[in-house]
XYZ file of C-alpha atoms in Angstrom:
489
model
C 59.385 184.059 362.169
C 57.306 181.260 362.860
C 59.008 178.241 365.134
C 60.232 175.445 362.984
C 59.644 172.506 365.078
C 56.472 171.165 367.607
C 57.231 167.839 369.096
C 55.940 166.897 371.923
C 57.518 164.689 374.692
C 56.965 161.229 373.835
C 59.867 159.045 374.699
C 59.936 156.786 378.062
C 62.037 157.096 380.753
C 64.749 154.342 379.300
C 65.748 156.602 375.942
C 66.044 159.490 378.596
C 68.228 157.323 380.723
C 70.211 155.849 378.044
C 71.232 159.374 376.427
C 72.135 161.096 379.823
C 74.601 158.242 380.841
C 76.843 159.241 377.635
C 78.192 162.335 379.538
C 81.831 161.575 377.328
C 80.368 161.419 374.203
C 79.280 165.025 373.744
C 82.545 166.198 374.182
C 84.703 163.711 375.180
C 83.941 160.539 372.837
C 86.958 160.840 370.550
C 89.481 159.702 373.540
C 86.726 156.668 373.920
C 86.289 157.695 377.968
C 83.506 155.554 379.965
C 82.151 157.324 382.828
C 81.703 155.040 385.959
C 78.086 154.376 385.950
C 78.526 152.236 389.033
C 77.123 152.553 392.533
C 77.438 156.493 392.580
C 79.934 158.673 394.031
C 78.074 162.004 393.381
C 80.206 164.381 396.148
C 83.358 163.827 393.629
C 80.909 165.076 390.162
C 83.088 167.913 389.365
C 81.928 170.541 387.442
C 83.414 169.503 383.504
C 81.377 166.588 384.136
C 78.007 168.238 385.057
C 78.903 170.451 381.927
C 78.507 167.272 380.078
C 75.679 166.240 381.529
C 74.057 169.318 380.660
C 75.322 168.946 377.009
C 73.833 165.838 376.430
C 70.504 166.581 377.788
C 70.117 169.447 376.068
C 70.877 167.193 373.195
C 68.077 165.265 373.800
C 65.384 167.690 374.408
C 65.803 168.854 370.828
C 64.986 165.435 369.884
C 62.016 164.921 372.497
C 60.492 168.459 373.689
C 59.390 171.463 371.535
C 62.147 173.627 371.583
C 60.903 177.395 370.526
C 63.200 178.452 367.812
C 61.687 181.940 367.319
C 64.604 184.182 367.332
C 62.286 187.609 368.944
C 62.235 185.150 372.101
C 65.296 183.740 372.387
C 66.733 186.925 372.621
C 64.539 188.163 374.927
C 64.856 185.041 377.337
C 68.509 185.029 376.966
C 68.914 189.263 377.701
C 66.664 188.793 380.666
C 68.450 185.955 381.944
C 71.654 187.487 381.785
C 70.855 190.456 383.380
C 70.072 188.326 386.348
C 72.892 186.356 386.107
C 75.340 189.185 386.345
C 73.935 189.977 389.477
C 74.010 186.162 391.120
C 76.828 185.045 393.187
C 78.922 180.903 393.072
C 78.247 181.481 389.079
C 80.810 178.423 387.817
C 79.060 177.911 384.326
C 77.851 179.319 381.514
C 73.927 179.820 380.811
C 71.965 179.157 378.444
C 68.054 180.113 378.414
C 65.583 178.808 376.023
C 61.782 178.621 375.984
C 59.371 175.136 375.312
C 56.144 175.867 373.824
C 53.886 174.443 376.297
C 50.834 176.803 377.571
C 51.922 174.990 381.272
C 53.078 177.000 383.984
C 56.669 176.194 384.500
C 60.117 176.052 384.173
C 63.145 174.258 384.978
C 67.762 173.957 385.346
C 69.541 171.229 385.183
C 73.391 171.290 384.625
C 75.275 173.070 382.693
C 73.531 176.255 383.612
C 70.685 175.669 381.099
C 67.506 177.324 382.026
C 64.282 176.104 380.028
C 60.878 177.995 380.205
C 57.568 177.039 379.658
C 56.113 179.698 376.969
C 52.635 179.057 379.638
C 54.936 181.336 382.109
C 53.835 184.798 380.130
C 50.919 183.764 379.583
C 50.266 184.254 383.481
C 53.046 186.459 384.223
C 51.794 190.375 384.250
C 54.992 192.053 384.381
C 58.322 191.212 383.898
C 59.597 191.109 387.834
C 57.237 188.302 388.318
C 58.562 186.568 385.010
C 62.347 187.360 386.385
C 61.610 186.178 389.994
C 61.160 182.353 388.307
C 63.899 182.513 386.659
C 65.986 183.944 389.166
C 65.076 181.327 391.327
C 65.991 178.364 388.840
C 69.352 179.860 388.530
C 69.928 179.629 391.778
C 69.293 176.113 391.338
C 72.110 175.455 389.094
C 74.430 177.777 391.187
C 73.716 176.228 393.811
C 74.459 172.725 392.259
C 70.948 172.046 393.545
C 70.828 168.538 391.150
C 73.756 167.356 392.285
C 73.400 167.788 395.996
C 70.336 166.195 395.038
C 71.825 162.718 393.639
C 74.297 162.891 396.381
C 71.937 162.850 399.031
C 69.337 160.095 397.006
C 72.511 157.890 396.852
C 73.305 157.833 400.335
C 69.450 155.863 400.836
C 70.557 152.901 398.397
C 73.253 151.461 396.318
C 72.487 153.605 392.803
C 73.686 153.762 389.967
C 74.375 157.381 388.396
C 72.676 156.380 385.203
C 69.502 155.496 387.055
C 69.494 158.997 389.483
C 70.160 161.092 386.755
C 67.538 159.542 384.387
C 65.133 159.592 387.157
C 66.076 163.300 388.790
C 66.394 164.830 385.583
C 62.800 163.291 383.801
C 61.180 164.358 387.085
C 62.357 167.875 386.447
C 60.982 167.805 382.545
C 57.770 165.212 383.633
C 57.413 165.768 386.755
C 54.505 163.322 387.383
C 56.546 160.355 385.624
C 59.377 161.608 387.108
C 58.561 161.436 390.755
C 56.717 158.171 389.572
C 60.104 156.814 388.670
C 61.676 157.882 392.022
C 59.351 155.997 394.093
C 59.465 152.776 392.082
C 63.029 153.030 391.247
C 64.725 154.323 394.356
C 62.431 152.907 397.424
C 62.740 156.569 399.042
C 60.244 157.238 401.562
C 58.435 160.432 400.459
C 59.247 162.445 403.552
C 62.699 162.055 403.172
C 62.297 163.292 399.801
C 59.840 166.140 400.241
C 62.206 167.772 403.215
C 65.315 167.695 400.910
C 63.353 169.340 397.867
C 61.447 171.652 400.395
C 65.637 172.634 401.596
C 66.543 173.078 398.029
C 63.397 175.380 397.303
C 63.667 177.536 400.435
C 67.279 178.188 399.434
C 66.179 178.728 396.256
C 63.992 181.838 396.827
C 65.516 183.380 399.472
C 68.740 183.936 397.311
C 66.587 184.204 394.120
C 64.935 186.722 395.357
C 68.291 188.565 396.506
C 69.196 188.073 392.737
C 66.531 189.812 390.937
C 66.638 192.327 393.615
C 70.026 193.095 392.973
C 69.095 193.382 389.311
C 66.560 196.065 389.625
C 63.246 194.161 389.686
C 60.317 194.311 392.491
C 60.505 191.940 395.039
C 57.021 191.246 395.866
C 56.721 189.714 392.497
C 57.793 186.488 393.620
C 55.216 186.076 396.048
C 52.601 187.643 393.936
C 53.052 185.346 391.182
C 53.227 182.207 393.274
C 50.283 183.185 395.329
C 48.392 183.659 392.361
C 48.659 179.984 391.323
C 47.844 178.587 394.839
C 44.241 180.558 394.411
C 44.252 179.662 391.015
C 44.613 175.859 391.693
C 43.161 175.423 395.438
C 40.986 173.013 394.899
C 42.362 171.563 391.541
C 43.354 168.159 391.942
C 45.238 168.570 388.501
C 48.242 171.099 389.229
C 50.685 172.570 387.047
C 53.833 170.861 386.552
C 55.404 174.029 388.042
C 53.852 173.054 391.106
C 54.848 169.147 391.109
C 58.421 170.508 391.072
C 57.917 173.426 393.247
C 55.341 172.457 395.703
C 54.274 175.817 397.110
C 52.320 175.704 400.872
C 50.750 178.819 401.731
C 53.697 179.043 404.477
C 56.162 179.378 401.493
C 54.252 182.531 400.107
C 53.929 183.937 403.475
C 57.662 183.506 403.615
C 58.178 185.370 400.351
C 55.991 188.439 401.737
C 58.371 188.562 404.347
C 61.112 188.338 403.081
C 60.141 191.209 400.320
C 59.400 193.126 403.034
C 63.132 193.151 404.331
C 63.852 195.213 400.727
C 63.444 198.553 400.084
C 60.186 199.034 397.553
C 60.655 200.063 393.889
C 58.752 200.880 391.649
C 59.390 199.402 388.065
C 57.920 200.557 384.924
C 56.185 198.467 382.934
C 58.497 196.551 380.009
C 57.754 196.938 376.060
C 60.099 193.915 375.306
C 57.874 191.481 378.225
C 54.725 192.889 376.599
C 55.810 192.667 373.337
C 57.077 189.155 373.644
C 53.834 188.149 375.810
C 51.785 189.447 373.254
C 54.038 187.442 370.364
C 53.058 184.311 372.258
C 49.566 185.053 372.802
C 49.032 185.039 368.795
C 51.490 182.782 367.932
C 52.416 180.298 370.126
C 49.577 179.437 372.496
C 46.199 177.401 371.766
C 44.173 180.518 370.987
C 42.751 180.918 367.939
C 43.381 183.515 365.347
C 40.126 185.175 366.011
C 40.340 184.611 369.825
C 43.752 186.259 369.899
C 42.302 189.210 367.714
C 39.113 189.748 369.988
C 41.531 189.691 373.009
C 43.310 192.641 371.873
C 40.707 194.474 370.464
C 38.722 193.745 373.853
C 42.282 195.597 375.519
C 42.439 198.080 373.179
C 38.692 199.318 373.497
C 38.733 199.318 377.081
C 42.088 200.523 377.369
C 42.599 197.600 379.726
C 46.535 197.124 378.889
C 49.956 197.365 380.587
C 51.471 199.190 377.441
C 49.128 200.195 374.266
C 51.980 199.455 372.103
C 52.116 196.100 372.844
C 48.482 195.661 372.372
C 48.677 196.666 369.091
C 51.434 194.727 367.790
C 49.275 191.865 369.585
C 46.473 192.928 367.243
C 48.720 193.663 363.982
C 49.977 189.609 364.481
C 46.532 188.562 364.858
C 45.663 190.053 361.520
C 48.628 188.695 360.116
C 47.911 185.344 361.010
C 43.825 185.982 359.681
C 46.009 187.236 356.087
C 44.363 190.473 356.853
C 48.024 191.779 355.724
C 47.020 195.802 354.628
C 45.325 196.127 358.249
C 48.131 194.614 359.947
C 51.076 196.391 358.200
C 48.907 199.949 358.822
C 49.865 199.460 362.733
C 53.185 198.136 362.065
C 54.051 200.952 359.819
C 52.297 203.333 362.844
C 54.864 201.523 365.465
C 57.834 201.990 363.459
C 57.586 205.383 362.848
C 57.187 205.849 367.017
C 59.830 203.073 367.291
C 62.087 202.781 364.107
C 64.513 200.472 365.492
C 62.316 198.191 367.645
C 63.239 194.609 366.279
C 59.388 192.904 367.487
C 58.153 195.621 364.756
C 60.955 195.381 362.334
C 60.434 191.311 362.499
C 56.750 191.388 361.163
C 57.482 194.399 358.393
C 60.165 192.088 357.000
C 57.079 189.225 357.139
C 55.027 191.152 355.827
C 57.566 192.034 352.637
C 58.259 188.696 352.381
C 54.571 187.695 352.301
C 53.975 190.081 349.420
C 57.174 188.580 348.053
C 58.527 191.840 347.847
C 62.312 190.600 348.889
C 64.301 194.270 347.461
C 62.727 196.145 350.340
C 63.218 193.693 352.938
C 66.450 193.046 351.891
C 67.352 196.922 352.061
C 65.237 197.070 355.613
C 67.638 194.515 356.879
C 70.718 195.308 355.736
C 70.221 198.856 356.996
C 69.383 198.101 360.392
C 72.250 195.525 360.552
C 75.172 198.525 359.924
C 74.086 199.111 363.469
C 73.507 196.004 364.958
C 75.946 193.454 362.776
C 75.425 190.426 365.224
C 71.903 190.929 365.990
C 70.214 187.544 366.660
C 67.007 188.459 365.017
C 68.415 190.552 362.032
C 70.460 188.233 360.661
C 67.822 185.055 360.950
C 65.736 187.367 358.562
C 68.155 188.456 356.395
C 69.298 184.925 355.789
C 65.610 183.785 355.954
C 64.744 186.505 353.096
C 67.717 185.430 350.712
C 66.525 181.563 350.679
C 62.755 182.163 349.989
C 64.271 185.011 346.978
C 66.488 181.825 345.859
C 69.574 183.528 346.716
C 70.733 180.811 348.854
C 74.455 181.662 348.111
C 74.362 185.398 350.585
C 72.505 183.111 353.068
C 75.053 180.541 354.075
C 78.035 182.807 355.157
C 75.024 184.813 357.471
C 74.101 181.192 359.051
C 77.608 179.699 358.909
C 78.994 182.654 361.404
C 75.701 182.344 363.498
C 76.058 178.653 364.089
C 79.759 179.270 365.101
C 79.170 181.924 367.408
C 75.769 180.017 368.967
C 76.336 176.293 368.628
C 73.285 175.459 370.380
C 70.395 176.749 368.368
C 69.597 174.467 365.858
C 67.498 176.758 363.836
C 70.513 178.499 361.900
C 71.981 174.471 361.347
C 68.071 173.890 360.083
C 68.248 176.774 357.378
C 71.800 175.784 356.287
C 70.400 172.555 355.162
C 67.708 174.203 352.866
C 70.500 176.726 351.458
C 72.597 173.692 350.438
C 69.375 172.147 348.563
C 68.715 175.214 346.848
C 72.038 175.490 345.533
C 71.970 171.448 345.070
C 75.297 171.073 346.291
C 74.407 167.636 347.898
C 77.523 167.241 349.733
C 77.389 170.443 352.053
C 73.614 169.718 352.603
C 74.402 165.837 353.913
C 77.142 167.228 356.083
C 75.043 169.428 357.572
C 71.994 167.364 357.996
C 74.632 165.191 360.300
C 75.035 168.137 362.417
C 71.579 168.277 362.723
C 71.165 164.777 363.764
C 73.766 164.915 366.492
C 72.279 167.943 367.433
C 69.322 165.543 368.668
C 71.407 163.118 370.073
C 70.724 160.845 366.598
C 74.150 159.767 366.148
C 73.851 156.598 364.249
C 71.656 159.061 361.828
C 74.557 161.235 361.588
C 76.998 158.451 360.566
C 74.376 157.908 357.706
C 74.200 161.510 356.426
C 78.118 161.419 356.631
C 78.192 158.739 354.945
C 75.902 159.999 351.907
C 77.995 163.261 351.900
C 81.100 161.471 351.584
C 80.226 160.058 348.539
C 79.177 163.262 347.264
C 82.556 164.967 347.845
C 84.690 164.087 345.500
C 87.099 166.190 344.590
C 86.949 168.039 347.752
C 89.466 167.263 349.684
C 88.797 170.146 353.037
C 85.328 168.778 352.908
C 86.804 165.419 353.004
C 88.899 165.694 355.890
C 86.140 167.582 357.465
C 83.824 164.042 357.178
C 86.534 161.788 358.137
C 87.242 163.635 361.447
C 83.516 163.637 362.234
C 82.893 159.871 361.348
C 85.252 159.070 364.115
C 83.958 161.295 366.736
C 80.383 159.884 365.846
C 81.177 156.612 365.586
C 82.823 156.644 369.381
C 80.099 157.810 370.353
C 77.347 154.997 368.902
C 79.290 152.444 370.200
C 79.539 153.950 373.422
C 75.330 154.193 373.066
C 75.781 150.396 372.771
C 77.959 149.768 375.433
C 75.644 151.473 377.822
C 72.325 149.728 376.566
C 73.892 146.845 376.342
């Protein structure tokens, strides 16, 4: 399915600022707790609290950044970054990976074990161990409480205040160029003092990084072959990636990764459908190419047989026809994949498009349903299924599918996003209000929460668990506006 939402980062540094400091009111609000904000004490930040940090944040990069709600890649992300953290040591959170559509080269942690990366990574990633070897390395980041070693050692150089480190640390790791910006204005830290401590964090970083997606079965050059393929790529750039603001990258630090690959034993890992299948998904859908430009590169792969996997290629080429409404060429390969690969949900994804496009709902319907006796919680299935029912107007056998997913994932907002439309099919305005306040707090928008509460509340009557439901949440998001003003003001 296509991603819902493309915002870009727009807001300044302040709105960042402002919705970081209210660590209490994601999940603490209701007992009206103010952090201390004053001249930081960062070596006592215990772990709940970085857990809130990380809350809140997250919170407001659905508002600011481009989240990529495509459920093929979340999946993906989140598998692969599992499998790596299974393997890592000091793991005191959970994780959470999702992707940013942005064709730059980078990703980034910050607490609360949430991973985001750059959909630009697979665009110059070849194979999956070089893909794993970034992330690897960024959990290590957050296991290594990396951002909050950070602020302790920034507050040491001046009287700060932890509003004004995190707002500044944590925009540096999502802008890097305002970020660092912000630092040097903000802070008065001398840049050497500053380089040596990141240039500490990054070393640790890949050494145990790389002993992480070792441990996980993945090639340990990769590290060093990705990396050293941006240095040549950007030698004599004087515009770099922001992967490269945040993880400045001497040749001495690729040497360093050749050596220290060198200390493993070498394996040899196949190539991986899922990476090329979910490389190829962004290629056609979620990059800047063109439809025709993403159809000519495959067809370019496919007649020089210039590919890591020919299946992959020629799902690339079956979305690429999708997307040109060439439909009866497209479903010809899909149909050709399935029968190789019957259960293969990348495929299985674009047949149920393409019976959906043809408004042919039965046989999607059926297709999903059948898979799902096998897989009841898959991810993808079930965002379909649900997906199918709403655009066949039977919103009713959507919401208990997107009602169970939002309780078992309440970060993805895309689930919370097709509730809302199920409730304004059916026209039940109460339910649909309620949720669009979910939605807003979601995005850190809790003063537009109150207002959708508000609405739905006067749309309830004679519903008295709905009631209650609205009352309890009115308080909980009205502790936490006026702790917004409290901290602006």
């Amino acid at each position: 399915m296509n991603t819902l939402t493309r915002r870009l980062l727009k807001k300044s540094l302040l709105s960042v600022t402002v919705a970081l400091s209210l660590s209490c009111a994601a999940q603490s609000f209701a007992r009206n707790e103010l952090p201390d904000l004053g001249t930081a004490a960062i070596n006592t930040l215990s772990m709940d609290r970085e857990l809130q940090y990380g809350d809140i944040y997250m919170r407001v990069i659905r508002a600011q950044a481009p989240v990529l709600y495509d459920p093929l890649l979340e999946q993906y992300i989140s598998e692969l970054g599992g499998r790596l953290v299974s393997h890592a040591d000091d793991v005191r959170t959970p994780f959470y990976f999702f992707m940013l559509q942005n064709d730059e080269i980078n990703a980034f942690a910050f607490f609360g074990g949430h991973v985001a990366v750059h959909s630009g990574l697979f665009l110059y990633a070849d194979d999956e161990s070089e893909l794993a070897s970034v992330l690897a390395h960024e959990i290590t980041h957050v296991t290594q409480r990396h951002l909050a070693r950070s602020m302790e050692a920034q507050s040491r150089s001046a009287p700060l205040t932890l509003a004004g480190i995190l707002g500044a640390i944590l925009l540096t790791v999502a802008a890097p160029q305002a970020g660092m910006a912000t630092l040097m204005g903000t802070q008065a830290l001398s840049a050497q003092s500053r380089i040596n401590f990141t240039r500490g964090n990054e070393q640790e970083a890949d050494r145990i990084g790389m002993r992480v997606m070792v441990a996980a079965g993945f090639d340990p050059k990769a590290a060093a072959d990705f990396f050293g393929k941006l240095v040549a790529k950007y030698r004599y750039t004087t515009k770099l990636p922001p992967m490269l603001l945040t993880h400045p990258i001497p040749e001495s630090r690729v040497s360093e990764a050749r050596d220290r690959a060198a200390q493993y034993t070498p394996v040899r890992v196949p190539p991986s459908l899922n990476f090329q299948l979910a490389k190829a998904r962004i290629e056609v859908r979620f990059s800047s190419y063109s439809a025709q430009a993403a159809l000519a590169l495959f067809e370019r792969q496919l007649e020089k047989r210039d590919f890591a996997i020919e299946q992959a290629a020629l799902y690339g080429k079956a979305l690429a026809l999708f997307r040109l409404n060439e439909f009866d060429k497209a479903e010809a390969i899909i149909d050709k994949l399935l029968k190789q690969d019957p259960d293969n949900l990348f495929y299985l994804d674009t047949k149920t498009d393409l019976y959906t496009q043809r408004k042919d709902y039965g046989k999607a319907i059926e297709l999903l349903t059948q898979q799902l006796k096998y897989r009841p919680s898959s991810l993808v299935l079930n965002t379909n299924l649900a997906n199918v029912y709403i655009e066949n107007k039977q919103a009713a056998k959507a919401i208990p599918i997107l009602e169970q997913m939002t309780y078992d994932d309440k970060n993805n907002l895309l689930p919370v996003q097709m509730l809302s439309q199920a409730y304004n099919q059916l026209g039940d305005k109460a339910q649909e209000f309620y949720t669009n306040a979910q939605l807003r707090a979601l995005r850190a928008d809790y003063k537009g929460a109150i207002d959708q509460l508000n609405f739905a509340y006067r749309e309830a009557t004679g519903q008295p668990l709905l009631i209650a439901r609205i009352e309890a949440q009115l308080r909980q998001f009205r502790d936490a506006d006026e702790l917004m003003k409290r901290f602006q003001g």
